[in-house]
GROMACS .gro file of C-alpha atoms in nm:
model
  471
    1MET     CA    1   0.000   0.000   0.000
    2PHE     CA    2   0.117   0.351  -0.079
    3ASP     CA    3   0.013   0.688   0.053
    4VAL     CA    4  -0.107   0.978  -0.159
    5ALA     CA    5   0.241   1.125  -0.208
    6ALA     CA    6   0.384   0.798  -0.340
    7THR     CA    7   0.081   0.736  -0.561
    8ARG     CA    8   0.119   1.084  -0.707
    9ALA     CA    9   0.481   1.004  -0.783
   10PHE     CA   10   0.379   0.687  -0.972
   11GLU     CA   11   0.120   0.884  -1.163
   12GLN     CA   12   0.360   1.161  -1.259
   13ALA     CA   13   0.628   0.918  -1.373
   14ALA     CA   14   0.378   0.722  -1.581
   15THR     CA   15   0.230   1.035  -1.734
   16ALA     CA   16   0.575   1.151  -1.838
   17SER     CA   17   0.658   0.820  -2.008
   18LEU     CA   18   0.325   0.745  -2.178
   19PRO     CA   19   0.137   0.919  -2.458
   20PRO     CA   20  -0.107   1.188  -2.340
   21HIS     CA   21  -0.438   1.070  -2.196
   22THR     CA   22  -0.321   0.708  -2.171
   23LEU     CA   23  -0.370   0.667  -1.795
   24MET     CA   24  -0.725   0.804  -1.800
   25GLN     CA   25  -0.814   0.581  -2.092
   26ARG     CA   26  -0.682   0.279  -1.903
   27ALA     CA   27  -0.860   0.382  -1.583
   28GLY     CA   28  -1.192   0.441  -1.756
   29LEU     CA   29  -1.177   0.106  -1.932
   30ALA     CA   30  -1.094  -0.071  -1.603
   31VAL     CA   31  -1.389   0.098  -1.429
   32ALA     CA   32  -1.626   0.012  -1.713
   33ARG     CA   33  -1.519  -0.352  -1.718
   34LEU     CA   34  -1.567  -0.391  -1.345
   35ALA     CA   35  -1.903  -0.213  -1.358
   36LEU     CA   36  -2.022  -0.453  -1.628
   37ALA     CA   37  -1.902  -0.751  -1.426
   38LEU     CA   38  -2.074  -0.628  -1.110
   39ALA     CA   39  -2.405  -0.543  -1.274
   40PRO     CA   40  -2.426  -0.719  -1.613
   41ASN     CA   41  -2.803  -0.676  -1.631
   42ALA     CA   42  -2.813  -0.312  -1.525
   43LYS     CA   43  -3.047  -0.105  -1.741
   44THR     CA   44  -2.952   0.239  -1.609
   45ILE     CA   45  -2.605   0.328  -1.480
   46TRP     CA   46  -2.564   0.658  -1.301
   47ILE     CA   47  -2.217   0.812  -1.300
   48ALA     CA   48  -2.161   1.103  -1.062
   49SER     CA   49  -1.844   1.279  -1.178
   50GLY     CA   50  -1.651   1.550  -1.001
   51PRO     CA   51  -1.455   1.832  -1.165
   52GLY     CA   52  -1.111   1.670  -1.156
   53ASN     CA   53  -0.942   1.366  -1.304
   54ASN     CA   54  -1.143   1.125  -1.089
   55GLY     CA   55  -1.449   1.261  -1.267
   56GLY     CA   56  -1.267   1.218  -1.596
   57ASP     CA   57  -1.215   0.849  -1.518
   58GLY     CA   58  -1.589   0.818  -1.465
   59ILE     CA   59  -1.669   0.997  -1.792
   60GLU     CA   60  -1.426   0.773  -1.980
   61ALA     CA   61  -1.601   0.470  -1.828
   62ALA     CA   62  -1.935   0.614  -1.937
   63MET     CA   63  -1.821   0.617  -2.299
   64HIS     CA   64  -1.739   0.244  -2.291
   65LEU     CA   65  -2.060   0.147  -2.110
   66HIS     CA   66  -2.265   0.347  -2.358
   67ARG     CA   67  -2.095   0.175  -2.650
   68TRP     CA   68  -2.168  -0.159  -2.486
   69GLY     CA   69  -2.539  -0.084  -2.495
   70LYS     CA   70  -2.602   0.048  -2.145
   71ARG     CA   71  -2.817   0.350  -2.066
   72VAL     CA   72  -2.572   0.581  -1.895
   73VAL     CA   73  -2.662   0.905  -1.719
   74VAL     CA   74  -2.364   1.126  -1.631
   75ASN     CA   75  -2.379   1.417  -1.387
   76TRP     CA   76  -2.065   1.626  -1.417
   77LEU     CA   77  -1.974   1.905  -1.176
   78GLY     CA   78  -1.688   2.042  -1.383
   79ASP     CA   79  -1.633   2.343  -1.604
   80ASP     CA   80  -1.502   2.296  -1.956
   81ALA     CA   81  -1.285   2.604  -1.918
   82LYS     CA   82  -1.123   2.481  -1.596
   83ALA     CA   83  -1.118   2.103  -1.632
   84PRO     CA   84  -0.783   1.919  -1.653
   85ALA     CA   85  -0.672   1.839  -2.006
   86ASP     CA   86  -0.729   1.465  -1.970
   87THR     CA   87  -1.080   1.518  -1.838
   88GLN     CA   88  -1.156   1.753  -2.128
   89ALA     CA   89  -1.037   1.485  -2.370
   90SER     CA   90  -1.253   1.216  -2.211
   91ARG     CA   91  -1.554   1.447  -2.206
   92GLN     CA   92  -1.511   1.515  -2.579
   93ARG     CA   93  -1.483   1.141  -2.652
   94ALA     CA   94  -1.797   1.072  -2.449
   95ARG     CA   95  -1.994   1.345  -2.625
   96GLU     CA   96  -1.892   1.213  -2.965
   97ALA     CA   97  -2.002   0.864  -2.859
   98GLY     CA   98  -2.347   0.999  -2.765
   99VAL     CA   99  -2.325   0.980  -2.385
  100ALA     CA  100  -2.606   1.173  -2.214
  101PHE     CA  101  -2.501   1.439  -1.966
  102ALA     CA  102  -2.765   1.559  -1.720
  103ASN     CA  103  -2.799   1.804  -1.434
  104GLU     CA  104  -3.010   1.579  -1.212
  105ALA     CA  105  -2.955   1.230  -1.084
  106PRO     CA  106  -3.186   0.970  -1.240
  107ALA     CA  107  -3.492   0.874  -1.038
  108GLN     CA  108  -3.395   0.508  -1.063
  109PHE     CA  109  -3.065   0.337  -1.136
  110ASP     CA  110  -2.929  -0.016  -1.122
  111LEU     CA  111  -2.567   0.080  -1.054
  112ALA     CA  112  -2.409   0.401  -0.933
  113ILE     CA  113  -2.048   0.492  -1.008
  114ASP     CA  114  -1.893   0.736  -0.762
  115ALA     CA  115  -1.632   0.942  -0.949
  116LEU     CA  116  -1.672   1.260  -0.746
  117LEU     CA  117  -1.342   1.302  -0.563
  118GLY     CA  118  -1.011   1.120  -0.588
  119ILE     CA  119  -0.705   1.104  -0.366
  120GLY     CA  120  -0.632   1.471  -0.410
  121SER     CA  121  -0.917   1.581  -0.183
  122ALA     CA  122  -0.990   1.492   0.178
  123ARG     CA  123  -1.249   1.763   0.236
  124PRO     CA  124  -1.598   1.676   0.361
  125LEU     CA  125  -1.862   1.644   0.094
  126GLU     CA  126  -2.083   1.950   0.062
  127GLY     CA  127  -2.370   2.074  -0.150
  128VAL     CA  128  -2.459   1.867  -0.452
  129MET     CA  129  -2.183   1.614  -0.381
  130ALA     CA  130  -2.328   1.547  -0.038
  131GLN     CA  131  -2.675   1.512  -0.187
  132TRP     CA  132  -2.558   1.263  -0.447
  133ALA     CA  133  -2.364   1.066  -0.187
  134GLY     CA  134  -2.683   1.048   0.017
  135LEU     CA  135  -2.875   0.909  -0.281
  136MET     CA  136  -2.610   0.643  -0.332
  137ASN     CA  137  -2.602   0.550   0.036
  138VAL     CA  138  -2.977   0.501   0.077
  139GLY     CA  139  -3.032   0.317  -0.251
  140ALA     CA  140  -3.054  -0.057  -0.283
  141SER     CA  141  -2.836  -0.065  -0.595
  142PRO     CA  142  -2.462  -0.141  -0.584
  143VAL     CA  143  -2.220   0.151  -0.573
  144LEU     CA  144  -1.876   0.138  -0.736
  145SER     CA  145  -1.628   0.402  -0.620
  146VAL     CA  146  -1.343   0.501  -0.850
  147ASP     CA  147  -1.009   0.485  -0.666
  148LEU     CA  148  -1.164   0.545  -0.324
  149PRO     CA  149  -1.504   0.641  -0.182
  150SER     CA  150  -1.553   1.017  -0.211
  151GLY     CA  151  -1.507   1.187   0.126
  152LEU     CA  152  -1.261   0.927   0.257
  153ASN     CA  153  -0.901   1.021   0.339
  154ALA     CA  154  -0.681   0.789   0.132
  155ASP     CA  155  -0.401   0.787   0.390
  156THR     CA  156  -0.596   0.753   0.717
  157GLY     CA  157  -0.942   0.614   0.648
  158ALA     CA  158  -1.096   0.915   0.822
  159GLY     CA  159  -1.389   1.112   0.684
  160GLN     CA  160  -1.743   1.036   0.579
  161GLY     CA  161  -1.914   1.036   0.244
  162VAL     CA  162  -2.001   0.762  -0.004
  163LYS     CA  163  -2.060   0.413   0.135
  164ALA     CA  164  -1.963   0.196  -0.160
  165THR     CA  165  -2.031  -0.172  -0.208
  166HIS     CA  166  -1.719  -0.194  -0.427
  167THR     CA  167  -1.409   0.020  -0.477
  168LEU     CA  168  -1.163  -0.004  -0.763
  169SER     CA  169  -0.829   0.125  -0.636
  170LEU     CA  170  -0.610   0.249  -0.920
  171LEU     CA  171  -0.228   0.250  -0.951
  172ALA     CA  172  -0.178   0.155  -0.585
  173LEU     CA  173  -0.373   0.032  -0.286
  174LYS     CA  174  -0.424   0.307  -0.028
  175PRO     CA  175  -0.398   0.254   0.349
  176GLY     CA  176  -0.721   0.440   0.416
  177LEU     CA  177  -0.920   0.170   0.240
  178PHE     CA  178  -0.826  -0.083   0.506
  179THR     CA  179  -0.834   0.095   0.841
  180ALA     CA  180  -1.057   0.324   1.049
  181GLY     CA  181  -1.375   0.397   0.850
  182GLY     CA  182  -1.224   0.274   0.525
  183ARG     CA  183  -1.343  -0.084   0.546
  184ASP     CA  184  -1.704   0.023   0.597
  185ALA     CA  185  -1.684   0.288   0.324
  186ALA     CA  186  -1.502   0.088   0.056
  187GLY     CA  187  -1.692  -0.240   0.056
  188GLN     CA  188  -1.509  -0.500  -0.151
  189VAL     CA  189  -1.179  -0.358  -0.274
  190TRP     CA  190  -1.053  -0.433  -0.625
  191PHE     CA  191  -0.719  -0.326  -0.769
  192ASP     CA  192  -0.581  -0.234  -1.110
  193ASP     CA  193  -0.226  -0.103  -1.148
  194LEU     CA  194  -0.310   0.030  -1.498
  195GLY     CA  195   0.008  -0.131  -1.623
  196VAL     CA  196   0.225   0.106  -1.419
  197PRO     CA  197   0.507  -0.042  -1.205
  198SER     CA  198   0.516   0.077  -0.846
  199GLY     CA  199   0.862   0.228  -0.871
  200PRO     CA  200   1.134   0.261  -0.607
  201GLN     CA  201   0.924   0.410  -0.326
  202GLU     CA  202   0.899   0.214  -0.003
  203PRO     CA  203   0.542   0.108   0.073
  204THR     CA  204   0.358   0.300   0.342
  205ALA     CA  205   0.223  -0.026   0.484
  206TRP     CA  206   0.175  -0.391   0.396
  207LEU     CA  207  -0.149  -0.583   0.413
  208SER     CA  208  -0.092  -0.875   0.647
  209GLY     CA  209  -0.120  -1.220   0.494
  210PRO     CA  210  -0.205  -1.557   0.646
  211PRO     CA  211   0.053  -1.717   0.876
  212SER     CA  212   0.262  -2.002   0.745
  213PRO     CA  213   0.114  -2.340   0.842
  214ALA     CA  214   0.249  -2.457   1.176
  215ARG     CA  215   0.454  -2.774   1.144
  216ARG     CA  216   0.541  -2.979   1.452
  217ALA     CA  217   0.822  -3.228   1.435
  218HIS     CA  218   0.745  -3.577   1.560
  219ALA     CA  219   1.064  -3.562   1.766
  220SER     CA  220   0.945  -3.279   1.989
  221HIS     CA  221   0.787  -3.233   2.330
  222LYS     CA  222   0.600  -2.968   2.531
  223GLY     CA  223   0.925  -2.789   2.604
  224SER     CA  224   0.970  -2.736   2.231
  225TYR     CA  225   0.677  -2.497   2.221
  226GLY     CA  226   0.757  -2.265   2.505
  227ASP     CA  227   0.604  -2.156   2.833
  228VAL     CA  228   0.344  -1.881   2.859
  229ALA     CA  229   0.262  -1.701   3.182
  230VAL     CA  230  -0.054  -1.492   3.213
  231ILE     CA  231  -0.050  -1.242   3.499
  232GLY     CA  232  -0.375  -1.060   3.570
  233GLY     CA  233  -0.721  -1.132   3.699
  234ALA     CA  234  -0.777  -0.898   3.993
  235PRO     CA  235  -1.080  -0.964   4.217
  236GLY     CA  236  -1.391  -0.988   4.002
  237MET     CA  237  -1.189  -1.006   3.679
  238THR     CA  238  -1.027  -1.348   3.684
  239GLY     CA  239  -1.211  -1.440   3.365
  240ALA     CA  240  -0.994  -1.207   3.156
  241ALA     CA  241  -0.673  -1.381   3.263
  242LEU     CA  242  -0.823  -1.724   3.209
  243LEU     CA  243  -0.938  -1.626   2.860
  244ALA     CA  244  -0.587  -1.516   2.767
  245ALA     CA  245  -0.444  -1.836   2.909
  246SER     CA  246  -0.699  -2.051   2.726
  247ALA     CA  247  -0.615  -1.877   2.400
  248ALA     CA  248  -0.243  -1.933   2.451
  249LEU     CA  249  -0.309  -2.300   2.523
  250HIS     CA  250  -0.521  -2.349   2.212
  251ALA     CA  251  -0.273  -2.149   2.004
  252GLY     CA  252  -0.016  -2.418   2.071
  253ALA     CA  253   0.193  -2.312   2.372
  254GLY     CA  254   0.371  -2.604   2.537
  255ARG     CA  255   0.272  -2.504   2.892
  256VAL     CA  256   0.053  -2.222   3.020
  257PHE     CA  257   0.076  -2.083   3.372
  258VAL     CA  258  -0.170  -1.840   3.529
  259GLY     CA  259  -0.074  -1.601   3.806
  260LEU     CA  260  -0.400  -1.451   3.933
  261LEU     CA  261  -0.395  -1.126   4.127
  262ASP     CA  262  -0.712  -1.192   4.326
  263GLY     CA  263  -0.548  -1.337   4.636
  264GLY     CA  264  -0.554  -1.703   4.537
  265SER     CA  265  -0.926  -1.777   4.508
  266LEU     CA  266  -0.872  -2.043   4.243
  267ALA     CA  267  -0.645  -2.345   4.276
  268VAL     CA  268  -0.752  -2.513   3.954
  269ASP     CA  269  -0.972  -2.429   3.660
  270THR     CA  270  -1.182  -2.744   3.640
  271THR     CA  271  -1.299  -2.658   3.288
  272GLN     CA  272  -0.937  -2.640   3.173
  273PRO     CA  273  -0.721  -2.835   3.417
  274ASP     CA  274  -0.429  -2.812   3.174
  275LEU     CA  275  -0.384  -2.450   3.287
  276MET     CA  276  -0.140  -2.439   3.579
  277LEU     CA  277  -0.224  -2.182   3.846
  278ARG     CA  278   0.073  -2.047   4.040
  279GLY     CA  279   0.171  -1.747   4.244
  280TRP     CA  280   0.297  -1.503   3.984
  281ASP     CA  281   0.611  -1.426   4.185
  282THR     CA  282   0.712  -1.796   4.185
  283LEU     CA  283   0.735  -1.814   3.806
  284PRO     CA  284   1.071  -1.803   3.621
  285LEU     CA  285   0.966  -1.510   3.403
  286ALA     CA  286   1.301  -1.466   3.229
  287GLY     CA  287   1.251  -1.784   3.027
  288MET     CA  288   0.882  -1.734   2.960
  289SER     CA  289   0.653  -1.545   2.726
  290VAL     CA  290   0.447  -1.330   2.960
  291THR     CA  291   0.110  -1.164   2.909
  292CYS     CA  292   0.036  -0.905   3.176
  293GLY     CA  293  -0.264  -0.688   3.238
  294CYS     CA  294  -0.569  -0.890   3.136
  295GLY     CA  295  -0.824  -0.806   3.404
  296GLY     CA  296  -0.543  -0.680   3.625
  297GLY     CA  297  -0.728  -0.379   3.760
  298ASP     CA  298  -0.525  -0.160   3.993
  299ALA     CA  299  -0.363  -0.471   4.140
  300VAL     CA  300  -0.136  -0.493   3.836
  301ARG     CA  301   0.041  -0.174   3.945
  302ALA     CA  302   0.236  -0.354   4.216
  303VAL     CA  303   0.359  -0.635   3.992
  304LEU     CA  304   0.453  -0.439   3.680
  305PRO     CA  305   0.804  -0.328   3.787
  306LYS     CA  306   0.921  -0.684   3.843
  307VAL     CA  307   0.736  -0.823   3.542
  308MET     CA  308   0.876  -0.559   3.308
  309SER     CA  309   1.227  -0.609   3.440
  310ALA     CA  310   1.227  -0.989   3.450
  311ALA     CA  311   1.011  -1.112   3.160
  312GLY     CA  312   1.197  -1.242   2.860
  313ARG     CA  313   0.918  -1.179   2.608
  314LEU     CA  314   0.626  -0.963   2.713
  315VAL     CA  315   0.275  -0.872   2.596
  316LEU     CA  316   0.121  -0.576   2.780
  317ASP     CA  317  -0.255  -0.542   2.754
  318ALA     CA  318  -0.552  -0.363   2.905
  319ASP     CA  319  -0.501  -0.250   3.265
  320ALA     CA  320  -0.123  -0.279   3.239
  321LEU     CA  321  -0.133  -0.016   2.965
  322ASN     CA  322  -0.358   0.213   3.168
  323VAL     CA  323  -0.125   0.196   3.468
  324ILE     CA  324   0.182   0.262   3.251
  325ALA     CA  325   0.012   0.560   3.089
  326ALA     CA  326  -0.016   0.728   3.429
  327ASP     CA  327   0.332   0.642   3.562
  328LEU     CA  328   0.649   0.795   3.416
  329GLN     CA  329   0.872   0.550   3.603
  330LEU     CA  330   0.696   0.254   3.443
  331GLN     CA  331   0.729   0.423   3.106
  332SER     CA  332   1.104   0.443   3.164
  333LEU     CA  333   1.112   0.071   3.249
  334LEU     CA  334   0.927   0.000   2.927
  335GLN     CA  335   1.177   0.199   2.724
  336ALA     CA  336   1.463   0.023   2.904
  337ARG     CA  337   1.335  -0.316   2.785
  338SER     CA  338   1.388  -0.205   2.427
  339LYS     CA  339   1.742  -0.095   2.500
  340ARG     CA  340   1.815  -0.438   2.647
  341GLY     CA  341   1.674  -0.609   2.338
  342LYS     CA  342   1.380  -0.771   2.516
  343PRO     CA  343   1.078  -0.818   2.286
  344THR     CA  344   0.766  -0.632   2.399
  345VAL     CA  345   0.425  -0.606   2.235
  346LEU     CA  346   0.165  -0.348   2.337
  347THR     CA  347  -0.198  -0.423   2.244
  348PRO     CA  348  -0.401  -0.105   2.305
  349HIS     CA  349  -0.744  -0.021   2.177
  350PRO     CA  350  -0.785   0.344   2.071
  351LEU     CA  351  -0.876   0.472   2.418
  352GLU     CA  352  -0.575   0.303   2.577
  353ALA     CA  353  -0.351   0.429   2.296
  354GLY     CA  354  -0.482   0.780   2.359
  355ARG     CA  355  -0.396   0.756   2.728
  356LEU     CA  356  -0.042   0.648   2.644
  357LEU     CA  357  -0.007   0.935   2.396
  358GLY     CA  358  -0.179   1.196   2.609
  359CYS     CA  359  -0.468   1.252   2.367
  360ASP     CA  360  -0.821   1.124   2.320
  361ALA     CA  361  -0.943   0.822   2.125
  362ALA     CA  362  -1.090   1.039   1.850
  363GLN     CA  363  -0.747   1.185   1.776
  364VAL     CA  364  -0.600   0.835   1.756
  365GLN     CA  365  -0.872   0.728   1.516
  366ARG     CA  366  -0.812   1.025   1.287
  367ASP     CA  367  -0.474   0.877   1.190
  368ARG     CA  368  -0.433   0.526   1.325
  369LEU     CA  369  -0.104   0.448   1.150
  370HIS     CA  370   0.053   0.767   1.281
  371ALA     CA  371  -0.067   0.702   1.636
  372ALA     CA  372   0.062   0.344   1.634
  373SER     CA  373   0.395   0.454   1.486
  374GLU     CA  374   0.434   0.725   1.748
  375LEU     CA  375   0.376   0.472   2.027
  376ALA     CA  376   0.619   0.225   1.872
  377GLN     CA  377   0.890   0.490   1.845
  378ARG     CA  378   0.832   0.625   2.194
  379PHE     CA  379   0.859   0.290   2.370
  380GLY     CA  380   1.067   0.084   2.127
  381CYS     CA  381   0.796  -0.182   2.108
  382VAL     CA  382   0.571  -0.358   1.865
  383VAL     CA  383   0.233  -0.187   1.886
  384VAL     CA  384  -0.091  -0.359   1.794
  385LEU     CA  385  -0.351  -0.082   1.765
  386LYS     CA  386  -0.675  -0.276   1.771
  387GLY     CA  387  -0.985  -0.182   1.578
  388SER     CA  388  -1.115  -0.198   1.223
  389GLY     CA  389  -0.800  -0.255   1.022
  390THR     CA  390  -0.572  -0.331   1.317
  391ALA     CA  391  -0.234  -0.160   1.271
  392ILE     CA  392   0.079  -0.354   1.367
  393VAL     CA  393   0.385  -0.130   1.390
  394MET     CA  394   0.748  -0.172   1.494
  395PRO     CA  395   1.026   0.089   1.480
  396ALA     CA  396   1.230   0.084   1.158
  397GLN     CA  397   0.989  -0.165   0.993
  398THR     CA  398   0.714  -0.112   0.738
  399PRO     CA  399   0.379  -0.111   0.924
  400ARG     CA  400   0.120  -0.376   0.859
  401ILE     CA  401  -0.256  -0.344   0.841
  402ASN     CA  402  -0.469  -0.649   0.911
  403PRO     CA  403  -0.746  -0.727   0.661
  404THR     CA  404  -0.937  -0.989   0.864
  405GLY     CA  405  -1.198  -0.957   1.136
  406ASN     CA  406  -1.542  -0.804   1.172
  407ALA     CA  407  -1.781  -0.654   1.426
  408ARG     CA  408  -1.842  -0.990   1.592
  409LEU     CA  409  -1.517  -0.926   1.776
  410ALA     CA  410  -1.681  -0.628   1.948
  411THR     CA  411  -1.757  -0.824   2.261
  412ALA     CA  412  -1.592  -0.849   2.601
  413GLY     CA  413  -1.280  -1.063   2.627
  414THR     CA  414  -1.175  -1.091   2.265
  415GLY     CA  415  -0.880  -0.861   2.332
  416ASP     CA  416  -0.765  -1.091   2.612
  417VAL     CA  417  -0.782  -1.380   2.366
  418LEU     CA  418  -0.559  -1.191   2.122
  419ALA     CA  419  -0.302  -1.116   2.394
  420GLY     CA  420  -0.278  -1.486   2.475
  421MET     CA  421  -0.240  -1.579   2.109
  422ILE     CA  422   0.047  -1.335   2.062
  423ALA     CA  423   0.220  -1.469   2.371
  424ALA     CA  424   0.199  -1.824   2.236
  425ARG     CA  425   0.376  -1.719   1.916
  426LEU     CA  426   0.642  -1.531   2.107
  427ALA     CA  427   0.697  -1.843   2.317
  428VAL     CA  428   0.840  -2.026   2.016
  429ASP     CA  429   1.070  -1.732   1.936
  430GLU     CA  430   0.873  -1.602   1.641
  431ALA     CA  431   0.995  -1.252   1.555
  432PRO     CA  432   0.785  -1.001   1.752
  433LEU     CA  433   0.638  -0.818   1.452
  434ASP     CA  434   0.553  -1.149   1.279
  435ALA     CA  435   0.412  -1.297   1.599
  436ALA     CA  436   0.181  -1.002   1.646
  437ALA     CA  437   0.072  -0.981   1.281
  438ASP     CA  438   0.014  -1.355   1.249
  439ALA     CA  439  -0.191  -1.371   1.569
  440VAL     CA  440  -0.403  -1.071   1.469
  441TYR     CA  441  -0.470  -1.227   1.127
  442ALA     CA  442  -0.576  -1.563   1.277
  443HIS     CA  443  -0.786  -1.389   1.543
  444GLY     CA  444  -0.977  -1.195   1.278
  445LEU     CA  445  -1.005  -1.490   1.043
  446ALA     CA  446  -1.180  -1.691   1.314
  447ALA     CA  447  -1.445  -1.420   1.334
  448ASP     CA  448  -1.478  -1.410   0.955
  449HIS     CA  449  -1.543  -1.784   0.945
  450TRP     CA  450  -1.771  -1.793   1.247
  451PRO     CA  451  -2.115  -1.944   1.169
  452SER     CA  452  -2.365  -1.662   1.129
  453VAL     CA  453  -2.623  -1.844   1.342
  454LEU     CA  454  -2.393  -1.859   1.645
  455ALA     CA  455  -2.296  -1.574   1.875
  456LEU     CA  456  -1.921  -1.524   1.900
  457THR     CA  457  -1.802  -1.515   2.260
  458ALA     CA  458  -1.447  -1.479   2.380
  459SER     CA  459  -1.444  -1.822   2.543
  460THR     CA  460  -1.548  -2.000   2.224
  461LEU     CA  461  -1.308  -1.784   2.022
  462ALA     CA  462  -1.022  -1.888   2.249
  463ARG     CA  463  -1.094  -2.254   2.189
  464GLY     CA  464  -1.171  -2.238   1.817
  465VAL     CA  465  -0.922  -1.990   1.684
  466TRP     CA  466  -0.698  -2.237   1.505
  467CYS     CA  467  -0.971  -2.426   1.320
  468PRO     CA  468  -1.224  -2.159   1.224
  469ALA     CA  469  -1.354  -2.338   0.917
  470SER     CA  470  -1.463  -2.637   1.122
  471THR     CA  471  -1.654  -2.449   1.394
   0.00000   0.00000   0.00000
């Protein structure tokens, strides 16, 4: 994925090396082909075109659809005297082909093509654009956005406007299509590079892919797959720690220990006797993969200094993050772990990330990649910023955005499950960024495969995360 600046660079390089109008011709043909594939029986296709080159792409598509026998109605908000040269050329071609231009949207349409605004504008939709977006959003017909849904910020996924059922991203995939509000706005994302190579620019982010299949040698034993310790579960919140531990167990950890912070109310979990309950301060943390904070409440404050100093590999979640956000000394300990080369993964949701950064959740959500990167740089950790399009960031590495998961994960305890899954991968010495990205992908994939007739709860997610297709 590439941000707006890099995409502009691709576009400029291609424009300089190709005959005039070539890119818009390619883009319009790609849009028309996808439109025909999405709605082959459409009688009326409405194309809402803005004044710039995104509108020109839509007009070029209109010419092809008209020639293919479709009734096409084009609304254009441009001015012939001010339009870009390529858009003027496409408008002339469409006129000569007999495309109908109109001032009003059709009363009925079978497909709408949103070609109002491209990557060059992140302003809110106003006036006629807002009205047309509203017509698209309330209609039952499919909506195809050209490059990105109008009103959406291509870099951040912030903004509101068109809610497309499909988006054809041109030249490069954009991060905003996959995080924050982008996933809801873009619908199914398609891609066409228009025959233009990406060039030398480093990607802004990668889309995470599925983990490599786990292979276990016959000549192995429980010690081959590492020890996980889960420290949390203050009075009234033991369930969070047990969820994390269950997830680590089902994610393949060799042994899982639970150090509850509720004063020792539980000697054994009879539903999962394979979890070993111990006093947290009796565990050899240096050789373990430790998850700390799940349901820890304020009780986690007293244990964090030792845990952060002693743990070999560490996942900090939930209440641990809230305590660290309010304590400069703990923040210094966290930074010291990085200097000692000890892997640490932070798993905040937007509110927790805001507390760590000294801002509110809304500010985090306005630019999720930036917020996650700032946290990663500040503390020298891998940061997993949870939410739609979870961002996984590590200093000096290209960020990753996770494409799996859905709103079924919006239920109590699923974050604890993720923390346990990451710890299990760290336990077998998987690289911290890979461990986090692979766990997030599998966590989301389980939700994507969950039977629609069954409610997704954290406890069932913890047990079924590695075989989602069979649940």
